């Protein structure tokens, strides 16, 4: 496709001479940016001063498709669980910048030519997005019916309604609670990014129409100001409301705006020479810096990286530099324009649509994580299916001779209604529970376990968005002298129910994803610092006779928050020293990790076709068992050195790797956990009895009588701002 510059000159010049005012002839360097340059002069007196009108048909840039490949490949490998690509999720951010650039280029080109039509714009978006999306969803329906449990099918049905209403990002934001279904088990989770782009496509053209009468410089400034506000919100949100910041458009707008601002600059940059347009070395250097930033974020970021915060500037600015500086003669452009990358880039949209459902259904079938070879094979399958969709769905539906505007809009409307009805029906019927046997339904019910009252959610077990000030006074206030205390994360909240059945009074200071480790700062959970300070003040005020520290120690290592056992035990030693200073006569017990099941215990029982009508012991995954015992060894050595007590749930409950899965008595049996490791009420009572018995055998009695009737602890001072 050729790129044409047409200059129409209006003015009061004589006999074809160029206008006397307001016109500077284009330089050769500026002309060389176009394939065809047309300069027309119109000799009409008494017209307004000369103006410049640029009509640009956007030239195809093969390096953009190469960038798409650089975006989609890391995303696919990230969702496959390939460890070197732990930051592969930034591929979505690359897509956002590309979309912002391309859409803004098209919009400004058409608006400059007075040929913009909002209907035409939405038609092109529908041709691009809807056919492939609907086809992939239709392919997912039979597999969802066959392989998903009732609760998972209910969630899938709800996501169908969200996808067709361009609101799946809002749905998954609401579903991103601490105990919601794991992301790798939601077939349509990846459509959240499509929803963000679709919302942008709806809003951004309308905003441009409102601003169009302003000078282009003011439009640029308005977009830049909005982008800065969005970036500030994203930085704040990544640390305070991470789920909302990740999924919602206001926190993502700045990424799309980077592409939009580059499009504006490239269309309205000054005609006179500048360093960027004249120096090939500068373009080469900036392009290489951009590529390096992208690779750095892919291989250096991970799930623990707060996102989209200032960290997201690395992949987005890197993408922007490549778009801005790449020309046919630069090395970066030549690399990205190679046939393999361009080919994958052309398939990137369909590949993105396919990869998540393939991985999710594989995980459901394996009731856990499939083998690496299986996941790598599915990566290739997603590309193969992407080619078929691109060839036989995407391309035909872009042909206006085959599918008119009316047909496209009818397809979008009818398909959306059909999928919405299907989604509503599945959700209203609780995922069609009649598809599975009564025994399976009994087990599936534990996946929706009502833990809130047992864990005292919102009062003594804080949600991730809550602060220490939200602790109810009932969690720590009282006048009993022989009280005990439990301090830790959600696993500690699960254990608290069992401890409360035996303790005269139990102080509970627990919060999601907050381990009882003094001095540990968590980027994604900054409230933990204040919560742990509050726990220490509570200990100092109430001098509990017994203190239990418990957490899912394995989680923090897996997410590289604590990168090795030496660091873990270092934080724990600091915590034990702080407790000893504040309450030297308290008997402190560190409780190791509970048994953890691959995926979830109810799913393990379903996979093995077991019934919850007798006691059952099952082996843990060898990898998980060894990881748990390895951390137990480190924790035990640390607590022994600090003259505290270490209690291992694995030693108390299991024989080697064989652990209780179903417990109870005749007519009242229950799984010990309702997900991968959070205890049910029955499991909590079982473990608490054994923990207290073991701790009493190892501890020495308290030497002083605890203070009675002391007032509640004062709230700690807020932690200093970290940004």
Short mmCIF file of N, CA and C in Angstrom, two decimals, residues 105-234:
data_model
loop_
_atom_site.label_atom_id
_atom_site.label_comp_id
_atom_site.label_asym_id
_atom_site.label_seq_id
_atom_site.Cartn_x
_atom_site.Cartn_y
_atom_site.Cartn_z
N UNK A 105 -3.88 6.42 14.48
CA UNK A 105 -3.44 6.76 13.12
C UNK A 105 -4.62 6.74 12.16
N UNK A 106 -5.43 5.72 12.25
CA UNK A 106 -6.60 5.61 11.37
C UNK A 106 -7.59 6.74 11.65
N UNK A 107 -7.87 6.98 12.92
CA UNK A 107 -8.85 8.00 13.28
C UNK A 107 -8.42 9.39 12.80
N UNK A 108 -7.19 9.75 13.03
CA UNK A 108 -6.74 11.09 12.64
C UNK A 108 -6.64 11.23 11.13
N UNK A 109 -6.25 10.16 10.45
CA UNK A 109 -6.20 10.22 8.99
C UNK A 109 -7.58 10.48 8.41
N UNK A 110 -8.58 9.76 8.93
CA UNK A 110 -9.94 9.92 8.40
C UNK A 110 -10.55 11.25 8.81
N UNK A 111 -10.27 11.70 10.03
CA UNK A 111 -10.82 12.97 10.47
C UNK A 111 -10.20 14.13 9.70
N UNK A 112 -8.93 14.03 9.38
CA UNK A 112 -8.29 15.08 8.58
C UNK A 112 -8.91 15.18 7.20
N UNK A 113 -9.33 14.06 6.65
CA UNK A 113 -9.93 14.04 5.31
C UNK A 113 -11.44 14.23 5.34
N UNK A 114 -11.99 14.47 6.53
CA UNK A 114 -13.44 14.64 6.69
C UNK A 114 -14.22 13.44 6.18
N UNK A 115 -13.65 12.26 6.36
CA UNK A 115 -14.34 11.05 5.92
C UNK A 115 -14.54 10.06 7.07
N UNK A 116 -14.38 10.56 8.31
CA UNK A 116 -14.57 9.67 9.44
C UNK A 116 -16.05 9.40 9.66
N UNK A 117 -16.36 8.14 9.90
CA UNK A 117 -17.72 7.71 10.22
C UNK A 117 -17.65 6.75 11.40
N UNK A 118 -18.37 7.06 12.45
CA UNK A 118 -18.34 6.20 13.63
C UNK A 118 -18.89 4.82 13.30
N UNK A 119 -19.85 4.77 12.37
CA UNK A 119 -20.42 3.48 11.95
C UNK A 119 -19.37 2.66 11.22
N UNK A 120 -18.63 3.31 10.30
CA UNK A 120 -17.58 2.60 9.58
C UNK A 120 -16.50 2.09 10.54
N UNK A 121 -16.18 2.92 11.53
CA UNK A 121 -15.15 2.53 12.49
C UNK A 121 -15.58 1.29 13.26
N UNK A 122 -16.80 1.29 13.78
CA UNK A 122 -17.27 0.13 14.54
C UNK A 122 -17.45 -1.09 13.64
N UNK A 123 -17.77 -0.87 12.39
CA UNK A 123 -17.86 -2.00 11.46
C UNK A 123 -16.50 -2.68 11.31
N UNK A 124 -15.44 -1.88 11.12
CA UNK A 124 -14.11 -2.47 10.98
C UNK A 124 -13.68 -3.20 12.24
N UNK A 125 -14.00 -2.63 13.41
CA UNK A 125 -13.66 -3.31 14.66
C UNK A 125 -14.41 -4.63 14.78
N UNK A 126 -15.68 -4.63 14.38
CA UNK A 126 -16.47 -5.86 14.45
C UNK A 126 -15.91 -6.92 13.51
N UNK A 127 -15.52 -6.52 12.31
CA UNK A 127 -14.93 -7.48 11.36
C UNK A 127 -13.64 -8.08 11.91
N UNK A 128 -12.90 -7.25 12.60
CA UNK A 128 -11.61 -7.69 13.11
C UNK A 128 -11.75 -8.60 14.33
N UNK A 129 -12.67 -8.27 15.24
CA UNK A 129 -12.71 -8.92 16.55
C UNK A 129 -13.74 -10.05 16.63
N UNK A 130 -14.94 -9.81 16.14
CA UNK A 130 -16.07 -10.68 16.47
C UNK A 130 -16.01 -12.08 15.86
N UNK A 131 -15.79 -12.24 14.55
CA UNK A 131 -15.89 -13.59 13.97
C UNK A 131 -14.97 -14.61 14.63
N UNK A 132 -13.70 -14.28 14.78
CA UNK A 132 -12.76 -15.23 15.40
C UNK A 132 -13.13 -15.49 16.85
N UNK A 133 -13.51 -14.44 17.57
CA UNK A 133 -13.87 -14.59 18.97
C UNK A 133 -15.07 -15.51 19.13
N UNK A 134 -16.12 -15.29 18.37
CA UNK A 134 -17.31 -16.12 18.47
C UNK A 134 -17.03 -17.56 18.07
N UNK A 135 -16.18 -17.74 17.06
CA UNK A 135 -15.86 -19.11 16.62
C UNK A 135 -15.14 -19.88 17.72
N UNK A 136 -14.16 -19.25 18.37
CA UNK A 136 -13.42 -19.92 19.44
C UNK A 136 -14.36 -20.23 20.61
N UNK A 137 -15.25 -19.31 20.94
CA UNK A 137 -16.20 -19.56 22.04
C UNK A 137 -17.10 -20.73 21.70
N UNK A 138 -17.59 -20.79 20.46
CA UNK A 138 -18.44 -21.90 20.05
C UNK A 138 -17.70 -23.23 20.17
N UNK A 139 -16.42 -23.24 19.84
CA UNK A 139 -15.63 -24.46 19.98
C UNK A 139 -15.45 -24.84 21.45
N UNK A 140 -15.47 -23.86 22.34
CA UNK A 140 -15.31 -24.14 23.77
C UNK A 140 -16.56 -24.75 24.40
N UNK A 141 -17.72 -24.47 23.84
CA UNK A 141 -18.97 -24.88 24.48
C UNK A 141 -19.07 -26.38 24.73
N UNK A 142 -18.85 -27.26 23.72
CA UNK A 142 -19.00 -28.69 24.00
C UNK A 142 -17.99 -29.22 25.00
N UNK A 143 -16.76 -28.71 24.97
CA UNK A 143 -15.74 -29.18 25.92
C UNK A 143 -16.06 -28.69 27.33
N UNK A 144 -16.62 -27.52 27.43
CA UNK A 144 -17.03 -27.02 28.74
C UNK A 144 -18.14 -27.89 29.32
N UNK A 145 -19.08 -28.27 28.48
CA UNK A 145 -20.19 -29.13 28.92
C UNK A 145 -19.68 -30.48 29.41
N UNK A 146 -18.70 -31.04 28.71
CA UNK A 146 -18.22 -32.39 29.02
C UNK A 146 -17.25 -32.39 30.19
N UNK A 147 -16.35 -31.42 30.25
CA UNK A 147 -15.22 -31.51 31.17
C UNK A 147 -15.33 -30.63 32.41
N UNK A 148 -16.09 -29.58 32.38
CA UNK A 148 -16.14 -28.68 33.53
C UNK A 148 -17.11 -29.18 34.59
N UNK A 149 -16.75 -28.96 35.83
CA UNK A 149 -17.67 -29.28 36.93
C UNK A 149 -18.82 -28.28 36.91
N UNK A 150 -19.82 -28.54 37.70
CA UNK A 150 -20.99 -27.67 37.71
C UNK A 150 -20.62 -26.24 38.12
N UNK A 151 -19.79 -26.11 39.15
CA UNK A 151 -19.40 -24.77 39.59
C UNK A 151 -18.56 -24.07 38.53
N UNK A 152 -17.66 -24.80 37.88
CA UNK A 152 -16.84 -24.19 36.83
C UNK A 152 -17.68 -23.83 35.61
N UNK A 153 -18.67 -24.67 35.28
CA UNK A 153 -19.54 -24.36 34.14
C UNK A 153 -20.41 -23.15 34.45
N UNK A 154 -20.81 -23.00 35.69
CA UNK A 154 -21.57 -21.82 36.08
C UNK A 154 -20.73 -20.56 35.88
N UNK A 155 -19.47 -20.62 36.30
CA UNK A 155 -18.57 -19.47 36.11
C UNK A 155 -18.33 -19.21 34.63
N UNK A 156 -18.15 -20.27 33.86
CA UNK A 156 -17.95 -20.11 32.41
C UNK A 156 -19.16 -19.46 31.77
N UNK A 157 -20.34 -19.86 32.20
CA UNK A 157 -21.57 -19.28 31.65
C UNK A 157 -21.65 -17.80 31.95
N UNK A 158 -21.26 -17.42 33.14
CA UNK A 158 -21.27 -16.01 33.50
C UNK A 158 -20.28 -15.23 32.64
N UNK A 159 -19.13 -15.83 32.35
CA UNK A 159 -18.14 -15.15 31.53
C UNK A 159 -18.62 -14.99 30.09
N UNK A 160 -19.47 -15.90 29.61
CA UNK A 160 -20.06 -15.74 28.27
C UNK A 160 -20.85 -14.43 28.19
N UNK A 161 -21.66 -14.17 29.20
CA UNK A 161 -22.44 -12.93 29.20
C UNK A 161 -21.53 -11.72 29.27
N UNK A 162 -20.45 -11.82 30.01
CA UNK A 162 -19.53 -10.69 30.13
C UNK A 162 -18.78 -10.42 28.84
N UNK A 163 -18.39 -11.47 28.13
CA UNK A 163 -17.63 -11.30 26.89
C UNK A 163 -18.45 -10.55 25.85
N UNK A 164 -19.70 -10.95 25.66
CA UNK A 164 -20.51 -10.33 24.61
C UNK A 164 -20.97 -8.93 24.99
N UNK A 165 -20.85 -8.58 26.26
CA UNK A 165 -21.21 -7.22 26.68
C UNK A 165 -19.98 -6.35 26.91
N UNK A 166 -18.81 -6.82 26.44
CA UNK A 166 -17.55 -6.07 26.55
C UNK A 166 -17.22 -5.72 28.00
N UNK A 167 -17.52 -6.60 28.91
CA UNK A 167 -17.30 -6.29 30.33
C UNK A 167 -16.59 -7.42 31.07
N UNK A 168 -15.90 -8.30 30.35
CA UNK A 168 -15.27 -9.43 31.03
C UNK A 168 -14.16 -8.97 31.98
N UNK A 169 -13.52 -7.85 31.68
CA UNK A 169 -12.52 -7.34 32.61
C UNK A 169 -13.15 -6.95 33.95
N UNK A 170 -14.36 -6.41 33.89
CA UNK A 170 -15.06 -6.03 35.12
C UNK A 170 -15.48 -7.28 35.90
N UNK A 171 -15.95 -8.30 35.18
CA UNK A 171 -16.33 -9.56 35.84
C UNK A 171 -15.14 -10.19 36.55
N UNK A 172 -14.02 -10.32 35.83
CA UNK A 172 -12.87 -10.99 36.43
C UNK A 172 -12.24 -10.16 37.54
N UNK A 173 -12.42 -8.85 37.47
CA UNK A 173 -12.01 -8.01 38.59
C UNK A 173 -12.83 -8.37 39.83
N UNK A 174 -14.15 -8.49 39.67
CA UNK A 174 -15.00 -8.86 40.80
C UNK A 174 -14.73 -10.28 41.29
N UNK A 175 -14.27 -11.14 40.39
CA UNK A 175 -14.00 -12.53 40.76
C UNK A 175 -12.58 -12.74 41.26
N UNK A 176 -11.82 -11.68 41.38
CA UNK A 176 -10.40 -11.84 41.72
C UNK A 176 -10.15 -11.84 43.22
N UNK A 177 -11.16 -12.27 43.98
CA UNK A 177 -10.98 -12.38 45.42
C UNK A 177 -9.96 -13.44 45.78
N UNK A 178 -9.57 -13.42 47.04
CA UNK A 178 -8.46 -14.26 47.50
C UNK A 178 -8.70 -15.75 47.24
N UNK A 179 -9.95 -16.19 47.36
CA UNK A 179 -10.22 -17.61 47.25
C UNK A 179 -10.96 -18.00 45.97
N UNK A 180 -10.97 -17.11 44.98
CA UNK A 180 -11.69 -17.44 43.76
C UNK A 180 -10.94 -18.49 42.95
N UNK A 181 -11.68 -19.07 41.96
CA UNK A 181 -11.09 -20.09 41.10
C UNK A 181 -9.79 -19.58 40.50
N UNK A 182 -8.78 -20.44 40.49
CA UNK A 182 -7.48 -20.05 39.97
C UNK A 182 -7.60 -19.59 38.52
N UNK A 183 -6.76 -18.62 38.16
CA UNK A 183 -6.80 -18.04 36.83
C UNK A 183 -6.60 -19.09 35.75
N UNK A 184 -5.74 -20.07 36.04
CA UNK A 184 -5.44 -21.07 35.01
C UNK A 184 -6.58 -22.05 34.77
N UNK A 185 -7.70 -21.86 35.49
CA UNK A 185 -8.84 -22.76 35.31
C UNK A 185 -10.05 -22.05 34.70
N UNK A 186 -9.87 -20.82 34.20
CA UNK A 186 -10.95 -20.05 33.59
C UNK A 186 -10.72 -19.95 32.09
N UNK A 187 -11.54 -20.62 31.27
CA UNK A 187 -11.28 -20.66 29.83
C UNK A 187 -11.27 -19.31 29.14
N UNK A 188 -12.06 -18.35 29.61
CA UNK A 188 -12.18 -17.06 28.92
C UNK A 188 -11.54 -15.92 29.70
N UNK A 189 -10.66 -16.24 30.63
CA UNK A 189 -10.03 -15.18 31.42
C UNK A 189 -9.28 -14.18 30.53
N UNK A 190 -8.65 -14.68 29.47
CA UNK A 190 -7.83 -13.81 28.63
C UNK A 190 -8.63 -12.75 27.89
N UNK A 191 -9.94 -12.90 27.83
CA UNK A 191 -10.76 -11.90 27.13
C UNK A 191 -10.85 -10.58 27.88
N UNK A 192 -10.29 -10.51 29.09
CA UNK A 192 -10.30 -9.24 29.82
C UNK A 192 -9.58 -8.16 29.03
N UNK A 193 -8.49 -8.52 28.36
CA UNK A 193 -7.74 -7.51 27.59
C UNK A 193 -8.53 -7.06 26.37
N UNK A 194 -9.30 -7.97 25.77
CA UNK A 194 -10.16 -7.58 24.65
C UNK A 194 -11.21 -6.58 25.13
N UNK A 195 -11.75 -6.82 26.33
CA UNK A 195 -12.76 -5.90 26.87
C UNK A 195 -12.16 -4.52 27.09
N UNK A 196 -10.93 -4.45 27.59
CA UNK A 196 -10.28 -3.16 27.78
C UNK A 196 -10.16 -2.42 26.45
N UNK A 197 -9.71 -3.13 25.41
CA UNK A 197 -9.58 -2.50 24.10
C UNK A 197 -10.93 -2.10 23.53
N UNK A 198 -11.94 -2.94 23.70
CA UNK A 198 -13.27 -2.62 23.16
C UNK A 198 -13.84 -1.38 23.85
N UNK A 199 -13.64 -1.28 25.16
CA UNK A 199 -14.10 -0.09 25.87
C UNK A 199 -13.36 1.15 25.37
N UNK A 200 -12.08 1.00 25.09
CA UNK A 200 -11.29 2.10 24.53
C UNK A 200 -11.82 2.49 23.15
N UNK A 201 -12.15 1.49 22.32
CA UNK A 201 -12.68 1.78 20.98
C UNK A 201 -14.01 2.52 21.04
N UNK A 202 -14.79 2.25 22.06
CA UNK A 202 -16.09 2.93 22.20
C UNK A 202 -15.90 4.38 22.63
N UNK A 203 -15.01 4.60 23.57
CA UNK A 203 -14.88 5.92 24.19
C UNK A 203 -13.96 6.85 23.41
N UNK A 204 -12.81 6.36 22.97
CA UNK A 204 -11.78 7.24 22.42
C UNK A 204 -12.22 7.99 21.16
N UNK A 205 -12.85 7.35 20.17
CA UNK A 205 -13.29 8.12 19.00
C UNK A 205 -14.27 9.23 19.34
N UNK A 206 -15.15 8.99 20.30
CA UNK A 206 -16.11 10.01 20.69
C UNK A 206 -15.41 11.20 21.35
N UNK A 207 -14.39 10.91 22.16
CA UNK A 207 -13.63 12.00 22.78
C UNK A 207 -12.90 12.82 21.72
N UNK A 208 -12.32 12.14 20.73
CA UNK A 208 -11.62 12.86 19.66
C UNK A 208 -12.57 13.75 18.88
N UNK A 209 -13.78 13.28 18.64
CA UNK A 209 -14.76 14.10 17.92
C UNK A 209 -15.07 15.37 18.71
N UNK A 210 -15.15 15.24 20.03
CA UNK A 210 -15.43 16.42 20.84
C UNK A 210 -14.26 17.40 20.85
N UNK A 211 -13.04 16.88 20.75
CA UNK A 211 -11.85 17.72 20.81
C UNK A 211 -11.37 18.19 19.44
N UNK A 212 -12.02 17.73 18.38
CA UNK A 212 -11.46 17.90 17.04
C UNK A 212 -11.31 19.36 16.63
N UNK A 213 -12.15 20.23 17.13
CA UNK A 213 -12.08 21.63 16.72
C UNK A 213 -10.90 22.36 17.37
N UNK A 214 -10.28 21.72 18.36
CA UNK A 214 -9.11 22.32 18.99
C UNK A 214 -7.88 22.15 18.09
N UNK A 215 -6.85 22.94 18.35
CA UNK A 215 -5.60 22.77 17.63
C UNK A 215 -5.00 21.41 17.99
N UNK A 216 -4.27 20.82 17.05
CA UNK A 216 -3.72 19.48 17.26
C UNK A 216 -2.80 19.44 18.48
N UNK A 217 -2.12 20.54 18.73
CA UNK A 217 -1.24 20.59 19.90
C UNK A 217 -2.04 20.43 21.19
N UNK A 218 -3.22 21.03 21.23
CA UNK A 218 -4.04 20.92 22.43
C UNK A 218 -4.61 19.51 22.58
N UNK A 219 -4.92 18.88 21.46
CA UNK A 219 -5.38 17.48 21.53
C UNK A 219 -4.27 16.60 22.09
N UNK A 220 -3.06 16.82 21.59
CA UNK A 220 -1.89 16.07 22.09
C UNK A 220 -1.74 16.27 23.60
N UNK A 221 -1.84 17.52 24.03
CA UNK A 221 -1.68 17.83 25.46
C UNK A 221 -2.79 17.21 26.30
N UNK A 222 -4.01 17.19 25.76
CA UNK A 222 -5.13 16.60 26.50
C UNK A 222 -4.92 15.10 26.70
N UNK A 223 -4.49 14.41 25.63
CA UNK A 223 -4.24 12.97 25.74
C UNK A 223 -3.07 12.71 26.68
N UNK A 224 -2.04 13.53 26.58
CA UNK A 224 -0.88 13.37 27.46
C UNK A 224 -1.27 13.56 28.93
N UNK A 225 -2.09 14.57 29.21
CA UNK A 225 -2.52 14.81 30.58
C UNK A 225 -3.35 13.64 31.11
N UNK A 226 -4.25 13.13 30.28
CA UNK A 226 -5.06 11.98 30.69
C UNK A 226 -4.18 10.76 30.94
N UNK A 227 -3.17 10.58 30.09
CA UNK A 227 -2.25 9.45 30.26
C UNK A 227 -1.48 9.56 31.56
N UNK A 228 -1.04 10.74 31.92
CA UNK A 228 -0.30 10.92 33.17
C UNK A 228 -1.18 10.63 34.38
N UNK A 229 -2.42 11.09 34.33
CA UNK A 229 -3.34 10.79 35.43
C UNK A 229 -3.57 9.29 35.55
N UNK A 230 -3.72 8.63 34.40
CA UNK A 230 -3.91 7.18 34.40
C UNK A 230 -2.69 6.46 34.96
N UNK A 231 -1.49 6.92 34.59
CA UNK A 231 -0.26 6.30 35.09
C UNK A 231 -0.14 6.48 36.60
N UNK A 232 -0.46 7.66 37.10
CA UNK A 232 -0.41 7.90 38.54
C UNK A 232 -1.41 6.98 39.25
N UNK A 233 -2.60 6.85 38.68
CA UNK A 233 -3.60 5.96 39.27
C UNK A 233 -3.13 4.51 39.25
N UNK A 234 -2.47 4.11 38.16
CA UNK A 234 -1.98 2.73 38.05
C UNK A 234 -0.89 2.45 39.08
#
